[in-house]
Tab-separated table of C-alpha atoms and ligand atoms in Angstrom:
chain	number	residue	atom	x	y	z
E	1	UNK	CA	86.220	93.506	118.800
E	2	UNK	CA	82.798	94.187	118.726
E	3	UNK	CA	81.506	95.190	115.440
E	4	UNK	CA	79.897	99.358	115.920
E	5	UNK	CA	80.032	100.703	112.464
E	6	UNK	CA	82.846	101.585	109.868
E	7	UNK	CA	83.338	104.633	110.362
E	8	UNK	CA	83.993	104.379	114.132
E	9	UNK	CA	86.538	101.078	113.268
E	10	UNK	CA	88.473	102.777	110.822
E	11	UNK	CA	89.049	105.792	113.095
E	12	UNK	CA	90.178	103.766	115.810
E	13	UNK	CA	92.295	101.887	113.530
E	14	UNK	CA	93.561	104.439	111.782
E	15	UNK	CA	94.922	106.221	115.838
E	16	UNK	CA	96.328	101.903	116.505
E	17	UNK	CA	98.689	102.493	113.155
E	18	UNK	CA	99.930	106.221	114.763
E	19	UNK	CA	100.386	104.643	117.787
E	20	UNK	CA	102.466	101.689	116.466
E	21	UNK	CA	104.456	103.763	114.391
E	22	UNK	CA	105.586	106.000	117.217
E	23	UNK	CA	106.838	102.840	119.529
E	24	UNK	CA	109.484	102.267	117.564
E	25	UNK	CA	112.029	105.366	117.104
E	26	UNK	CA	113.102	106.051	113.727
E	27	UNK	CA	113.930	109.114	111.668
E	28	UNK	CA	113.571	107.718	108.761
E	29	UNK	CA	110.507	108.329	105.811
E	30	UNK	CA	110.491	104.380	105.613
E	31	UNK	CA	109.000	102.913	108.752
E	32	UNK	CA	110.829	99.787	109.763
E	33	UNK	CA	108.194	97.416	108.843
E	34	UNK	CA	109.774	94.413	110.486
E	35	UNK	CA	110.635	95.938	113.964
E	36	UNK	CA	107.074	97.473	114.228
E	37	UNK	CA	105.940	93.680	113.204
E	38	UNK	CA	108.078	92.542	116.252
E	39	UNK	CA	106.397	95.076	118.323
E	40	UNK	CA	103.037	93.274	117.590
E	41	UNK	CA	104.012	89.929	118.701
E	42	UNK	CA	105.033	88.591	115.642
E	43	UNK	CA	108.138	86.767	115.818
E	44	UNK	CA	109.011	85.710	112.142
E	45	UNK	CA	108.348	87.316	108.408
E	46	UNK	CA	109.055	84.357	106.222
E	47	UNK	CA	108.998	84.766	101.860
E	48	UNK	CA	107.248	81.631	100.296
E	49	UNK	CA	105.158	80.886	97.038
E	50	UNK	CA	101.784	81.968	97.673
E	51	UNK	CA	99.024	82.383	95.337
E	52	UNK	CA	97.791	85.750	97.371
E	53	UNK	CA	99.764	88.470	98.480
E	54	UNK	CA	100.582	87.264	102.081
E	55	UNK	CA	98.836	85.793	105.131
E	56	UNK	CA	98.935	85.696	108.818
E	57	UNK	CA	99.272	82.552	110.604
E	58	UNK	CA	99.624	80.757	113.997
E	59	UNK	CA	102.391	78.416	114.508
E	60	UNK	CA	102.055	77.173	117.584
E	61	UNK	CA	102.823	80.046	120.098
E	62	UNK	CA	104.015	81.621	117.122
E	63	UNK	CA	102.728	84.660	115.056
E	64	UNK	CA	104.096	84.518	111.751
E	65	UNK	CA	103.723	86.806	108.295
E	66	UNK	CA	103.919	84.981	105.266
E	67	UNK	CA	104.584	87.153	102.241
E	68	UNK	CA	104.617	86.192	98.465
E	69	UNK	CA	107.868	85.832	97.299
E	70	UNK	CA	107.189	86.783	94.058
E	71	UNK	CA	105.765	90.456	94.899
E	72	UNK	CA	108.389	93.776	94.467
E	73	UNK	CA	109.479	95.086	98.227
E	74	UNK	CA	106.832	98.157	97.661
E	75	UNK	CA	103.976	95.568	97.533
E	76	UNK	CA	105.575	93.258	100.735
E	77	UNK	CA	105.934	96.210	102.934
E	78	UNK	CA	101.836	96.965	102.179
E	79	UNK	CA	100.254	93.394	102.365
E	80	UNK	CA	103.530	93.107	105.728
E	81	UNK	CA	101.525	96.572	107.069
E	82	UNK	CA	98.490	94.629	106.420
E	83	UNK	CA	99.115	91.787	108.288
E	84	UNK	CA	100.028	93.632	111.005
E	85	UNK	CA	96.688	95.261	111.061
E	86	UNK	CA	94.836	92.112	111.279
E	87	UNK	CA	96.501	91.264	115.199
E	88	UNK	CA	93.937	94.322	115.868
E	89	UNK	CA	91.332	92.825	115.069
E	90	UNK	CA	91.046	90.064	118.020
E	91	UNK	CA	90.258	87.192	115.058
E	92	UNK	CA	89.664	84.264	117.716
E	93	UNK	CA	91.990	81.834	115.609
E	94	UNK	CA	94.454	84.427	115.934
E	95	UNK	CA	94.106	84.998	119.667
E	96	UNK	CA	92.675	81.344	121.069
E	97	UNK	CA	95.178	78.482	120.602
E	98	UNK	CA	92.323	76.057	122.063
E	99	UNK	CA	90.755	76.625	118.860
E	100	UNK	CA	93.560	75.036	116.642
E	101	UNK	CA	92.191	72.823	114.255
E	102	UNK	CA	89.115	74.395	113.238
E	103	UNK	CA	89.995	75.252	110.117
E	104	UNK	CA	90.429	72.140	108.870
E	105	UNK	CA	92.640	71.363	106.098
E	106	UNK	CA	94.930	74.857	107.316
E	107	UNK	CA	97.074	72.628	110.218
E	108	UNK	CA	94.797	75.315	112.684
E	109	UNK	CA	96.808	77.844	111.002
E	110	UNK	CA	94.200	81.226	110.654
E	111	UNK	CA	94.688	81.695	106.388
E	112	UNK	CA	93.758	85.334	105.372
E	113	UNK	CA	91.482	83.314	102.378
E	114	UNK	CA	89.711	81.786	105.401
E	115	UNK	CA	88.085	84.942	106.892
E	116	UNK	CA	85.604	86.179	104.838
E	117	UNK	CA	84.607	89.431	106.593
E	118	UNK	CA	85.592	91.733	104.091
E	119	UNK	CA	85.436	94.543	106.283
E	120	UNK	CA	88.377	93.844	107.823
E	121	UNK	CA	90.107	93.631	104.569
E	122	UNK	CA	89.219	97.009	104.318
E	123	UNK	CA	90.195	97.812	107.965
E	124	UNK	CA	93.206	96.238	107.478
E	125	UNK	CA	94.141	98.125	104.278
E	126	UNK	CA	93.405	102.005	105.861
E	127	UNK	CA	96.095	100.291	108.795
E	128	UNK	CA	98.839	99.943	106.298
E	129	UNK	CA	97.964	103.477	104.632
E	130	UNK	CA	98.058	104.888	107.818
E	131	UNK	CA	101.421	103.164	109.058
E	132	UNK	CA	102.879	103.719	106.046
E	133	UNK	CA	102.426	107.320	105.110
E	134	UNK	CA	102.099	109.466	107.502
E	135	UNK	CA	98.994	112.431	107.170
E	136	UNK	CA	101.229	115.073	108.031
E	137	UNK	CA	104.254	114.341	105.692
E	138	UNK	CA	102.256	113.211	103.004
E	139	UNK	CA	100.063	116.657	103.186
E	140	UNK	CA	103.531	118.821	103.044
E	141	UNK	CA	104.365	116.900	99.754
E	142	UNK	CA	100.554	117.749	98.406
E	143	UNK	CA	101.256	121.559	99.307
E	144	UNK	CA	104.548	121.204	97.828
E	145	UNK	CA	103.574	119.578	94.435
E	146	UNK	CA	99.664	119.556	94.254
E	147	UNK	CA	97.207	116.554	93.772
E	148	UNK	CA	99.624	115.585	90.425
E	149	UNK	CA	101.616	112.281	88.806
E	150	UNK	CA	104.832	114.135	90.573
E	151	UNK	CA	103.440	113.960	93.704
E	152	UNK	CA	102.321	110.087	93.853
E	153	UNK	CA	105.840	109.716	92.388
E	154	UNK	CA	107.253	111.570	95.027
E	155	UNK	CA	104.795	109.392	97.885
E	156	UNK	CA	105.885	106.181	96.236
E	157	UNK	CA	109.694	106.966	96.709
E	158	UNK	CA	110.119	108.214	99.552
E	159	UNK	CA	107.154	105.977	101.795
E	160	UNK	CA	108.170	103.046	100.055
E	161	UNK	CA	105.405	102.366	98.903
E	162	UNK	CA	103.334	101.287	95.690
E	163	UNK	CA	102.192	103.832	93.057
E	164	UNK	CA	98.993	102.487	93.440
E	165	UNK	CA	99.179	102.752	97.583
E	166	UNK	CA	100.873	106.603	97.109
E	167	UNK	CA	97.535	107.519	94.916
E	168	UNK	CA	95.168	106.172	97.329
E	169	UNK	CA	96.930	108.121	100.178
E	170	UNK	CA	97.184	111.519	97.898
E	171	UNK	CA	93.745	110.836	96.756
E	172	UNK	CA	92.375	110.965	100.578
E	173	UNK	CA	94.519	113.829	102.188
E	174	UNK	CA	93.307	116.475	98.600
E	175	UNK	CA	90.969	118.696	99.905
E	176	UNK	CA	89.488	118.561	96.754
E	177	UNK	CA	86.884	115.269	94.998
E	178	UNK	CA	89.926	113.792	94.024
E	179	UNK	CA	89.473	110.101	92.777
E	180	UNK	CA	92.474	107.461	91.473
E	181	UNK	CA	91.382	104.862	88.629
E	182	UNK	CA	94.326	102.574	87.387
E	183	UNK	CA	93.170	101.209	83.633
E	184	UNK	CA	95.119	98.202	82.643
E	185	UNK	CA	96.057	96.760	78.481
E	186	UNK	CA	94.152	93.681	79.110
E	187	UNK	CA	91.537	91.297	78.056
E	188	UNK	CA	87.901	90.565	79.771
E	189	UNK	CA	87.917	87.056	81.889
E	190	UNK	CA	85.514	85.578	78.918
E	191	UNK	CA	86.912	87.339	76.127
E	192	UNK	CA	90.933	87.173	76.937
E	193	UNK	CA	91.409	88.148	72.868
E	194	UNK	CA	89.434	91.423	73.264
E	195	UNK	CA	92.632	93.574	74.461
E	196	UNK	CA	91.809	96.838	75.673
E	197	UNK	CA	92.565	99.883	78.799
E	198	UNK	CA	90.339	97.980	81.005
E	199	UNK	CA	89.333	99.413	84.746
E	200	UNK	CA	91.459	97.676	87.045
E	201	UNK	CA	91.470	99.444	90.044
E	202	UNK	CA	89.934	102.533	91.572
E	203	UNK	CA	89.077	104.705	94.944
E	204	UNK	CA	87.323	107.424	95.365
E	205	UNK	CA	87.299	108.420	99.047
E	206	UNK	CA	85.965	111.751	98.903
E	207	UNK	CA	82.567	109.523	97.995
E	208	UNK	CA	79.982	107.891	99.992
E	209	UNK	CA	79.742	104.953	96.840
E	210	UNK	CA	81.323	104.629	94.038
E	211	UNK	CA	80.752	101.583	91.402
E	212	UNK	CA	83.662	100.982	89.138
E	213	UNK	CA	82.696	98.192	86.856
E	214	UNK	CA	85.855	96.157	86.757
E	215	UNK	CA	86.808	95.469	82.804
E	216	UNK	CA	84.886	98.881	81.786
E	217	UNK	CA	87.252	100.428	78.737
E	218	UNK	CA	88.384	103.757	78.109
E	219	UNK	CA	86.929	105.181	75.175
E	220	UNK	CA	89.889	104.857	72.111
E	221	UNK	CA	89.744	108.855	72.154
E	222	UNK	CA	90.137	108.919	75.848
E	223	UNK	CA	93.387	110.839	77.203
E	224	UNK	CA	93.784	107.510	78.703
E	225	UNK	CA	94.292	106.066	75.466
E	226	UNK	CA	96.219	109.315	74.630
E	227	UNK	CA	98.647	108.921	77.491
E	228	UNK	CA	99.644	105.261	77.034
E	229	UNK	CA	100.225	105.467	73.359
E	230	UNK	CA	102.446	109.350	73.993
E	231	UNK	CA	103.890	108.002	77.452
E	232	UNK	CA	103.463	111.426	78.463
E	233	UNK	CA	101.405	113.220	81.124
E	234	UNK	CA	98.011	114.120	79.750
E	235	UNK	CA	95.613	116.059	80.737
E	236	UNK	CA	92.019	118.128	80.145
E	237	UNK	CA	88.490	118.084	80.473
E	238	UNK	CA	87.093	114.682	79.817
E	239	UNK	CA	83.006	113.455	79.991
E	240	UNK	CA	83.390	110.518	82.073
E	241	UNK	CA	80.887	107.091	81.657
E	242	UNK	CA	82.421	104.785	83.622
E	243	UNK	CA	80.258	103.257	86.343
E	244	UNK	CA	79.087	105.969	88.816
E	245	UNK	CA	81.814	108.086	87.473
E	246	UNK	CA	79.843	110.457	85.382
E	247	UNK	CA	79.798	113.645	83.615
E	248	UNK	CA	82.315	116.547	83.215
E	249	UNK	CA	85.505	115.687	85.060
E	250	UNK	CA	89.147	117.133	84.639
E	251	UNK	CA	91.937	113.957	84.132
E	252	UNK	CA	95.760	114.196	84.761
E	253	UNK	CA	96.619	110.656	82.803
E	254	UNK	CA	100.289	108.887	82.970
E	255	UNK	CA	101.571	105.735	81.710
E	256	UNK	CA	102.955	103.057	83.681
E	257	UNK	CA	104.292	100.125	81.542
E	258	UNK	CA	100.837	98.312	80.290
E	259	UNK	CA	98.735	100.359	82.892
E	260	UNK	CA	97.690	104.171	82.927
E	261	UNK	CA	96.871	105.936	86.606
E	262	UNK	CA	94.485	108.621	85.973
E	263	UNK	CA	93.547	110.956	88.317
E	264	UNK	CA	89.912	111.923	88.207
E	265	UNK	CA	89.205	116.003	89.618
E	266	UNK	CA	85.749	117.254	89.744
E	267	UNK	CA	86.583	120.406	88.565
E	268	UNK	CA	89.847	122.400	86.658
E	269	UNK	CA	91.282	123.325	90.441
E	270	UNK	CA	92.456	127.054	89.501
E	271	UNK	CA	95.238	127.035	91.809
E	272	UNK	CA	96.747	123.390	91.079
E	273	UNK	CA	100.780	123.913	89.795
E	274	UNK	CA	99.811	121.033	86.414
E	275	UNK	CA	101.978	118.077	85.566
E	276	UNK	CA	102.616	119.766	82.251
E	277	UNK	CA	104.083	122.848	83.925
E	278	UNK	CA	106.165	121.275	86.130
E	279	UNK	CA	107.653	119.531	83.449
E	280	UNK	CA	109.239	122.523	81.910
E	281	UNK	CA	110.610	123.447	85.537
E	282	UNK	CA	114.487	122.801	85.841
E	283	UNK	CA	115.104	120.015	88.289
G	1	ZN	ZN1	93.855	90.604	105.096
């Protein structure tokens, strides 16, 4: 594929996920992962060690996904969606048997680590969004709930999908600057000892740019801090230093074992139904 710009790739592969998901006819939230694989030429989806989430390979006139045994079915059916994005991407290992062998110490298998263009990596990950929760079903749950915790919740379980996948998605479809950061109890790589809620994660795709300094901490009165140590929803206006996060911003902040996903608003959204109230609702 020749290379036009991003934006015009990740449209295109944004319509090749819609497109795959309606060749194979199911009813069901969950898209079958493995069938829609099969629909893309790949012939086997094999669980192994693997010191990254997964990889696509060639074995001989074979396609195969290789997924890490170790990771929870939410995080397979992503990196198996992922995979699955990268046959659109006409790698020439991929597609060109006659060039088995040039990648050396891989048996002329293509090895995700091997590619280091990591705008398909990005490519790849909008394909398994896409696939994987579709806009329209996914926008009926944020009219239904709001940009909230419940809502991601809701994504996660019924998509199938990771909390941190679920965000992302919600994140993108709010018509509002909604961003996702995920802080994480840990240490920094040279300080292990120095244990704090470190920035693990983020997106902010309402923004052109957005710098998240990986191992930033959240201030110890944060209602990041607040949320991990209640386990409770949190929320409230919060000045914000984190990168090119700045300034006045409105979190909604929720535990999740030894991490906290906090959802960053620009502004107090007047008409949003809160975490807090829906709390109180009956279920
Ligand atoms: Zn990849």
């Amino acid at each position: 594929m020749a290379y036009f710009d991003v934006h015009t790739q990740e449209s295109l592969i944004r319509k090749w996920a819609r497109q795959l998901r309606a060749v194979v006819a199911s009813d069901r939230s969950q898209v079958p992962i493995a069938s829609l694989a099969q629909a893309r030429g790949i012939s086997r989806i094999i669980e192994i060690p693997l010191h990254s989430d997964g990889l696509l390979a060639r074995d001989g006139n074979e396609l195969v996904i290789y997924l890490n045994k170790q990771l929870g079915v939410s995080r397979q059916r992503f990196t198996c969606a992922h995979e699955i994005g990268h046959t659109y991407l006409g790698n020439p290992l991929l597609n060109d048997s006659s060039t088995k062998g040039e990648v050396g110490k891989d048996k002329g298998c293509y090895v995700e680590f091997t590619q280091q263009n990591s705008i398909d990596e990005y490519l790849c990950d909008i394909f398994a969004v896409e696939l994987l929760m579709p806009r329209e079903a996914v926008e009926s749950l944020l009219n239904q709930y709001g940009a909230s915790i419940r809502c991601v919740q809701r994504i996660s379980s019924i998509f199938g999908v990771s909390l941190s996948a679920a965000a992302w998605r919600m994140a993108e479809l709010d018509r509002e600057n909604l961003g996702v950061i995920w802080f994480k109890k840990m240490g920094k790589p040279n300080c292990p000892e120095d244990v704090r809620l470190r920035v693990h994660w983020g997106v902010f795709p309402h923004q052109q740019r957005t710098y998240l300094p990986r191992y930033d901490s959240a201030k110890a009165d944060s209602l990041v801090v607040k949320s991990f140590l209640s386990g409770q929803v949190v929320e409230g206006p919060e000045k914000m230093d984190i990168g090119s996060v700045r300034g006045l911003k409105h979190l909604v902040c929720k535990r999740f074992y030894n991490t906290v996903l906090c959802l960053v608003f620009d502004n107090v959204p007047a008409s949003r139904v809160t975490d807090s109230h829906l709390k109180t609702l009956p279920i």
